[in-house]
Amino acid sequence: MAIEVRIPTILRSYTGGAKVVEGSGDSLNELLSDLDSRYSGLRARLVTDQGALHRFVNVYVNDEDVRFLGSLDAKLNDGDTVTILPAVAGGAFGFAAAAAILGHRAATRAR
Amino acid sequence: MLSIDRSIIDAIVAHARRDHPDEACGVVAGPVGSDTPTRHIPMTNAARSMTFYEFDSMEQLRVWREMEERDEEPVVIYHSHTATEAYPSRTDISFAGEPGAHYLLISTRDPEVEEIRSFRIVDGVVTEEPVRVVDATVDPNAVQSYMFGQSPTTVDYECSGR
């Protein structure tokens, strides 16, 4: 089962410069493990030590943000395209406060 | 150094002033590899906050795809600080995920003064760079035209030595 994965510039050091790679898996979690077996270190840039999707990246299945599809549990099908983009965020706030806001936003969206 | 057309800087500053006291954010796209910002794309601050900005993830996907179709890349990623200096915060540095982009910061803390600074942020290391604002003397939409035969007047903002 082939899923096309679009890699952002900042992570292409893991894919030998490749912009598009292929992987397989029934869920985003499986796909990232599959990719990590060939592109070692890639998964750790996307998934935290606690096993959640990193807030510094946006991951999409086709046209949908995976945060609306169950994050790492998002189901994948043959022929899907997964796009990874760096989240663009920041601001004058301290990091802890910003993280709290983001966490709150994610929780609100999930409801 | 970031070279950017005066008309684009004016549009960015106008966006930042308009959204004040919330932070404003956006992108200036340019042809891949050109290092020339040509197409200003104001983005929605999904956080709608005075101290935080965040691109809406769906708008970002649309805009990033559009850039790819046009063989463009984000040459400039900008946002405003509305009460503090135009220098990247720790949050800005943590999130900076486009190593090829110029991170442009605009401070709107003084309604009269344009405070514009540009940075490279790679692997958590911030390097300030001068901003060269180019006054296109012809059609402000034909940003590249001055590079081929026009003699633009320029304004150089030097780094403030930080």
PDB file of N, CA and C in Angstrom, chain A residues 6 9-10 19 55-56 58 60 62-65 68 83 85-95 98 101-102 105 109, chain B residues 23 46-47 49 51-55 57-58 60-61 64-65 68 77 79 81 84 89-92 94-99:
ATOM      1  N   ARG A   6       4.626  14.182   1.392  1.00  0.00           N
ATOM      2  CA  ARG A   6       5.324  15.399   0.962  1.00  0.00           C
ATOM      3  C   ARG A   6       6.089  15.981   2.151  1.00  0.00           C
ATOM      4  N   THR A   9      10.969  21.426   3.403  1.00  0.00           N
ATOM      5  CA  THR A   9      12.411  21.715   3.274  1.00  0.00           C
ATOM      6  C   THR A   9      13.195  21.336   4.528  1.00  0.00           C
ATOM      7  N   ILE A  10      12.651  21.729   5.686  1.00  0.00           N
ATOM      8  CA  ILE A  10      13.416  21.581   6.928  1.00  0.00           C
ATOM      9  C   ILE A  10      13.652  20.113   7.294  1.00  0.00           C
ATOM     10  N   LYS A  19      11.772  15.458  -1.860  1.00  0.00           N
ATOM     11  CA  LYS A  19      10.623  16.286  -1.551  1.00  0.00           C
ATOM     12  C   LYS A  19       9.389  15.406  -1.361  1.00  0.00           C
ATOM     13  N   ARG A  55       3.721  20.068  18.106  1.00  0.00           N
ATOM     14  CA  ARG A  55       2.963  21.255  17.728  1.00  0.00           C
ATOM     15  C   ARG A  55       3.724  22.125  16.721  1.00  0.00           C
ATOM     16  N   PHE A  56       4.973  21.794  16.449  1.00  0.00           N
ATOM     17  CA  PHE A  56       5.735  22.595  15.482  1.00  0.00           C
ATOM     18  C   PHE A  56       5.452  22.193  14.035  1.00  0.00           C
ATOM     19  N   ASN A  58       2.456  20.802  11.037  1.00  0.00           N
ATOM     20  CA  ASN A  58       1.090  20.506  10.623  1.00  0.00           C
ATOM     21  C   ASN A  58       1.167  19.303   9.702  1.00  0.00           C
ATOM     22  N   TYR A  60      -1.224  16.849   7.185  1.00  0.00           N
ATOM     23  CA  TYR A  60      -2.514  16.774   6.514  1.00  0.00           C
ATOM     24  C   TYR A  60      -2.650  15.434   5.805  1.00  0.00           C
ATOM     25  N   ASN A  62      -4.572  14.198   2.679  1.00  0.00           N
ATOM     26  CA  ASN A  62      -5.235  14.843   1.538  1.00  0.00           C
ATOM     27  C   ASN A  62      -5.468  16.313   1.882  1.00  0.00           C
ATOM     28  N   ASP A  63      -6.733  16.733   2.042  1.00  0.00           N
ATOM     29  CA  ASP A  63      -6.994  18.149   2.284  1.00  0.00           C
ATOM     30  C   ASP A  63      -7.380  18.450   3.723  1.00  0.00           C
ATOM     31  N   GLU A  64      -7.137  17.510   4.620  1.00  0.00           N
ATOM     32  CA  GLU A  64      -7.619  17.689   5.990  1.00  0.00           C
ATOM     33  C   GLU A  64      -6.464  17.670   6.998  1.00  0.00           C
ATOM     34  N   ASP A  65      -6.528  18.577   7.956  1.00  0.00           N
ATOM     35  CA  ASP A  65      -5.558  18.624   9.049  1.00  0.00           C
ATOM     36  C   ASP A  65      -5.785  17.390   9.939  1.00  0.00           C
ATOM     37  N   PHE A  68      -7.913  17.101  13.114  1.00  0.00           N
ATOM     38  CA  PHE A  68      -9.365  16.883  13.057  1.00  0.00           C
ATOM     39  C   PHE A  68      -9.705  15.426  12.742  1.00  0.00           C
ATOM     40  N   THR A  83       0.715  15.382   3.675  1.00  0.00           N
ATOM     41  CA  THR A  83       1.562  16.565   3.517  1.00  0.00           C
ATOM     42  C   THR A  83       2.020  17.033   4.896  1.00  0.00           C
ATOM     43  N   LEU A  85       3.881  20.146   6.840  1.00  0.00           N
ATOM     44  CA  LEU A  85       4.353  21.532   6.744  1.00  0.00           C
ATOM     45  C   LEU A  85       4.818  21.989   8.117  1.00  0.00           C
ATOM     46  N   PRO A  86       5.811  22.881   8.151  1.00  0.00           N
ATOM     47  CA  PRO A  86       6.154  23.466   9.455  1.00  0.00           C
ATOM     48  C   PRO A  86       5.002  24.357   9.896  1.00  0.00           C
ATOM     49  N   ALA A  87       4.541  24.230  11.139  1.00  0.00           N
ATOM     50  CA  ALA A  87       3.528  25.160  11.642  1.00  0.00           C
ATOM     51  C   ALA A  87       4.171  26.535  11.697  1.00  0.00           C
ATOM     52  N   VAL A  88       3.457  27.555  11.259  1.00  0.00           N
ATOM     53  CA  VAL A  88       3.997  28.905  11.344  1.00  0.00           C
ATOM     54  C   VAL A  88       3.276  29.611  12.479  1.00  0.00           C
ATOM     55  N   ALA A  89       4.031  29.892  13.520  1.00  0.00           N
ATOM     56  CA  ALA A  89       3.457  30.491  14.721  1.00  0.00           C
ATOM     57  C   ALA A  89       4.569  31.182  15.492  1.00  0.00           C
ATOM     58  N   GLY A  90       4.180  31.955  16.473  1.00  0.00           N
ATOM     59  CA  GLY A  90       5.176  32.643  17.301  1.00  0.00           C
ATOM     60  C   GLY A  90       4.523  33.818  17.968  1.00  0.00           C
ATOM     61  N   GLY A  91       5.319  34.856  18.207  1.00  0.00           N
ATOM     62  CA  GLY A  91       4.754  36.044  18.834  1.00  0.00           C
ATOM     63  C   GLY A  91       5.538  36.472  20.042  1.00  0.00           C
ATOM     64  N   ALA A  92       5.117  37.595  20.589  1.00  0.00           N
ATOM     65  CA  ALA A  92       5.893  38.226  21.652  1.00  0.00           C
ATOM     66  C   ALA A  92       5.812  37.472  22.973  1.00  0.00           C
ATOM     67  N   PHE A  93       4.802  36.619  23.089  1.00  0.00           N
ATOM     68  CA  PHE A  93       4.574  35.877  24.327  1.00  0.00           C
ATOM     69  C   PHE A  93       5.725  34.937  24.668  1.00  0.00           C
ATOM     70  N   GLY A  94       5.861  34.636  25.952  1.00  0.00           N
ATOM     71  CA  GLY A  94       6.805  33.608  26.376  1.00  0.00           C
ATOM     72  C   GLY A  94       6.329  32.249  25.910  1.00  0.00           C
ATOM     73  N   PHE A  95       7.236  31.320  25.814  1.00  0.00           N
ATOM     74  CA  PHE A  95       6.911  30.033  25.221  1.00  0.00           C
ATOM     75  C   PHE A  95       5.888  29.241  26.043  1.00  0.00           C
ATOM     76  N   ALA A  98       2.471  30.517  25.415  1.00  0.00           N
ATOM     77  CA  ALA A  98       2.038  30.185  24.064  1.00  0.00           C
ATOM     78  C   ALA A  98       1.655  28.712  23.968  1.00  0.00           C
ATOM     79  N   ILE A 101      -1.726  28.176  25.413  1.00  0.00           N
ATOM     80  CA  ILE A 101      -2.789  28.597  24.487  1.00  0.00           C
ATOM     81  C   ILE A 101      -2.991  27.549  23.408  1.00  0.00           C
ATOM     82  N   LEU A 102      -1.884  27.075  22.837  1.00  0.00           N
ATOM     83  CA  LEU A 102      -1.981  26.077  21.771  1.00  0.00           C
ATOM     84  C   LEU A 102      -2.623  24.802  22.279  1.00  0.00           C
ATOM     85  N   ARG A 105      -6.217  25.412  22.593  1.00  0.00           N
ATOM     86  CA  ARG A 105      -6.860  25.449  21.276  1.00  0.00           C
ATOM     87  C   ARG A 105      -7.049  24.037  20.731  1.00  0.00           C
ATOM     88  N   ARG A 109     -10.600  22.333  19.863  1.00  0.00           N
ATOM     89  CA  ARG A 109     -10.908  21.809  18.533  1.00  0.00           C
ATOM     90  C   ARG A 109     -11.349  20.357  18.599  1.00  0.00           C
TER      91      ARG A 109
ATOM     92  N   GLU B  23      -1.520  40.801  16.820  1.00  0.00           N
ATOM     93  CA  GLU B  23      -0.377  40.552  15.947  1.00  0.00           C
ATOM     94  C   GLU B  23      -0.884  40.191  14.549  1.00  0.00           C
ATOM     95  N   ALA B  46      -4.821  33.075  13.282  1.00  0.00           N
ATOM     96  CA  ALA B  46      -5.869  32.216  13.854  1.00  0.00           C
ATOM     97  C   ALA B  46      -5.947  32.375  15.365  1.00  0.00           C
ATOM     98  N   ALA B  47      -4.857  32.854  15.989  1.00  0.00           N
ATOM     99  CA  ALA B  47      -4.843  33.045  17.443  1.00  0.00           C
ATOM    100  C   ALA B  47      -5.547  34.344  17.840  1.00  0.00           C
ATOM    101  N   SER B  49      -4.542  37.304  18.698  1.00  0.00           N
ATOM    102  CA  SER B  49      -3.994  37.625  20.003  1.00  0.00           C
ATOM    103  C   SER B  49      -3.048  38.812  19.893  1.00  0.00           C
ATOM    104  N   THR B  51      -0.369  38.890  21.631  1.00  0.00           N
ATOM    105  CA  THR B  51       0.959  38.403  21.988  1.00  0.00           C
ATOM    106  C   THR B  51       1.320  37.092  21.298  1.00  0.00           C
ATOM    107  N   PHE B  52       0.478  36.649  20.380  1.00  0.00           N
ATOM    108  CA  PHE B  52       0.748  35.359  19.748  1.00  0.00           C
ATOM    109  C   PHE B  52       0.153  35.360  18.346  1.00  0.00           C
ATOM    110  N   TYR B  53       0.831  34.675  17.432  1.00  0.00           N
ATOM    111  CA  TYR B  53       0.218  34.511  16.119  1.00  0.00           C
ATOM    112  C   TYR B  53       0.376  33.068  15.692  1.00  0.00           C
ATOM    113  N   GLU B  54      -0.536  32.654  14.840  1.00  0.00           N
ATOM    114  CA  GLU B  54      -0.532  31.285  14.364  1.00  0.00           C
ATOM    115  C   GLU B  54      -1.269  31.266  13.037  1.00  0.00           C
ATOM    116  N   PHE B  55      -0.611  30.746  11.992  1.00  0.00           N
ATOM    117  CA  PHE B  55      -1.332  30.618  10.725  1.00  0.00           C
ATOM    118  C   PHE B  55      -2.463  29.618  10.919  1.00  0.00           C
ATOM    119  N   SER B  57      -4.228  26.512   9.887  1.00  0.00           N
ATOM    120  CA  SER B  57      -3.555  25.394   9.209  1.00  0.00           C
ATOM    121  C   SER B  57      -4.144  25.108   7.830  1.00  0.00           C
ATOM    122  N   MET B  58      -5.445  25.316   7.663  1.00  0.00           N
ATOM    123  CA  MET B  58      -6.047  25.040   6.355  1.00  0.00           C
ATOM    124  C   MET B  58      -5.686  26.129   5.345  1.00  0.00           C
ATOM    125  N   GLN B  60      -2.975  27.817   5.455  1.00  0.00           N
ATOM    126  CA  GLN B  60      -1.569  27.585   5.150  1.00  0.00           C
ATOM    127  C   GLN B  60      -1.393  26.502   4.083  1.00  0.00           C
ATOM    128  N   LEU B  61      -2.165  25.416   4.215  1.00  0.00           N
ATOM    129  CA  LEU B  61      -2.066  24.340   3.223  1.00  0.00           C
ATOM    130  C   LEU B  61      -2.403  24.874   1.834  1.00  0.00           C
ATOM    131  N   TRP B  64       0.463  27.250   0.673  1.00  0.00           N
ATOM    132  CA  TRP B  64       1.708  26.517   0.381  1.00  0.00           C
ATOM    133  C   TRP B  64       1.568  25.718  -0.922  1.00  0.00           C
ATOM    134  N   ARG B  65       0.380  25.151  -1.146  1.00  0.00           N
ATOM    135  CA  ARG B  65       0.141  24.410  -2.400  1.00  0.00           C
ATOM    136  C   ARG B  65       0.167  25.345  -3.597  1.00  0.00           C
ATOM    137  N   GLU B  68       3.607  26.166  -4.475  1.00  0.00           N
ATOM    138  CA  GLU B  68       4.277  25.066  -5.163  1.00  0.00           C
ATOM    139  C   GLU B  68       3.866  25.008  -6.632  1.00  0.00           C
ATOM    140  N   ILE B  77       8.676  35.453   5.756  1.00  0.00           N
ATOM    141  CA  ILE B  77       7.572  35.170   6.679  1.00  0.00           C
ATOM    142  C   ILE B  77       7.589  36.296   7.699  1.00  0.00           C
ATOM    143  N   HIS B  79       5.690  38.787  10.846  1.00  0.00           N
ATOM    144  CA  HIS B  79       4.637  39.016  11.837  1.00  0.00           C
ATOM    145  C   HIS B  79       4.984  40.259  12.627  1.00  0.00           C
ATOM    146  N   HIS B  81       5.049  42.474  16.288  1.00  0.00           N
ATOM    147  CA  HIS B  81       4.979  42.541  17.750  1.00  0.00           C
ATOM    148  C   HIS B  81       4.326  43.889  18.041  1.00  0.00           C
ATOM    149  N   THR B  84       6.249  45.270  21.874  1.00  0.00           N
ATOM    150  CA  THR B  84       7.666  45.041  22.160  1.00  0.00           C
ATOM    151  C   THR B  84       8.495  45.232  20.889  1.00  0.00           C
ATOM    152  N   SER B  89      11.188  36.412  19.516  1.00  0.00           N
ATOM    153  CA  SER B  89      11.031  35.899  20.881  1.00  0.00           C
ATOM    154  C   SER B  89      11.475  34.441  20.907  1.00  0.00           C
ATOM    155  N   ARG B  90      11.544  33.895  22.096  1.00  0.00           N
ATOM    156  CA  ARG B  90      11.905  32.474  22.181  1.00  0.00           C
ATOM    157  C   ARG B  90      10.868  31.605  21.464  1.00  0.00           C
ATOM    158  N   THR B  91       9.614  32.054  21.533  1.00  0.00           N
ATOM    159  CA  THR B  91       8.562  31.312  20.826  1.00  0.00           C
ATOM    160  C   THR B  91       8.815  31.338  19.321  1.00  0.00           C
ATOM    161  N   ASP B  92       9.162  32.536  18.820  1.00  0.00           N
ATOM    162  CA  ASP B  92       9.438  32.663  17.383  1.00  0.00           C
ATOM    163  C   ASP B  92      10.546  31.708  16.958  1.00  0.00           C
ATOM    164  N   SER B  94      11.563  28.942  18.481  1.00  0.00           N
ATOM    165  CA  SER B  94      11.161  27.539  18.594  1.00  0.00           C
ATOM    166  C   SER B  94      10.375  27.082  17.375  1.00  0.00           C
ATOM    167  N   PHE B  95       9.551  27.981  16.843  1.00  0.00           N
ATOM    168  CA  PHE B  95       8.670  27.580  15.751  1.00  0.00           C
ATOM    169  C   PHE B  95       9.309  27.729  14.375  1.00  0.00           C
ATOM    170  N   ALA B  96      10.379  28.519  14.277  1.00  0.00           N
ATOM    171  CA  ALA B  96      10.899  28.861  12.945  1.00  0.00           C
ATOM    172  C   ALA B  96      11.254  27.605  12.150  1.00  0.00           C
ATOM    173  N   GLY B  97      10.436  27.285  11.158  1.00  0.00           N
ATOM    174  CA  GLY B  97      10.581  26.021  10.445  1.00  0.00           C
ATOM    175  C   GLY B  97      10.895  26.156   8.966  1.00  0.00           C
ATOM    176  N   GLU B  98      11.190  27.371   8.523  1.00  0.00           N
ATOM    177  CA  GLU B  98      11.565  27.562   7.115  1.00  0.00           C
ATOM    178  C   GLU B  98      12.983  28.117   7.072  1.00  0.00           C
ATOM    179  N   PRO B  99      13.980  27.226   6.996  1.00  0.00           N
ATOM    180  CA  PRO B  99      15.362  27.695   7.096  1.00  0.00           C
ATOM    181  C   PRO B  99      15.786  28.633   5.961  1.00  0.00           C
TER     182      PRO B  99
END
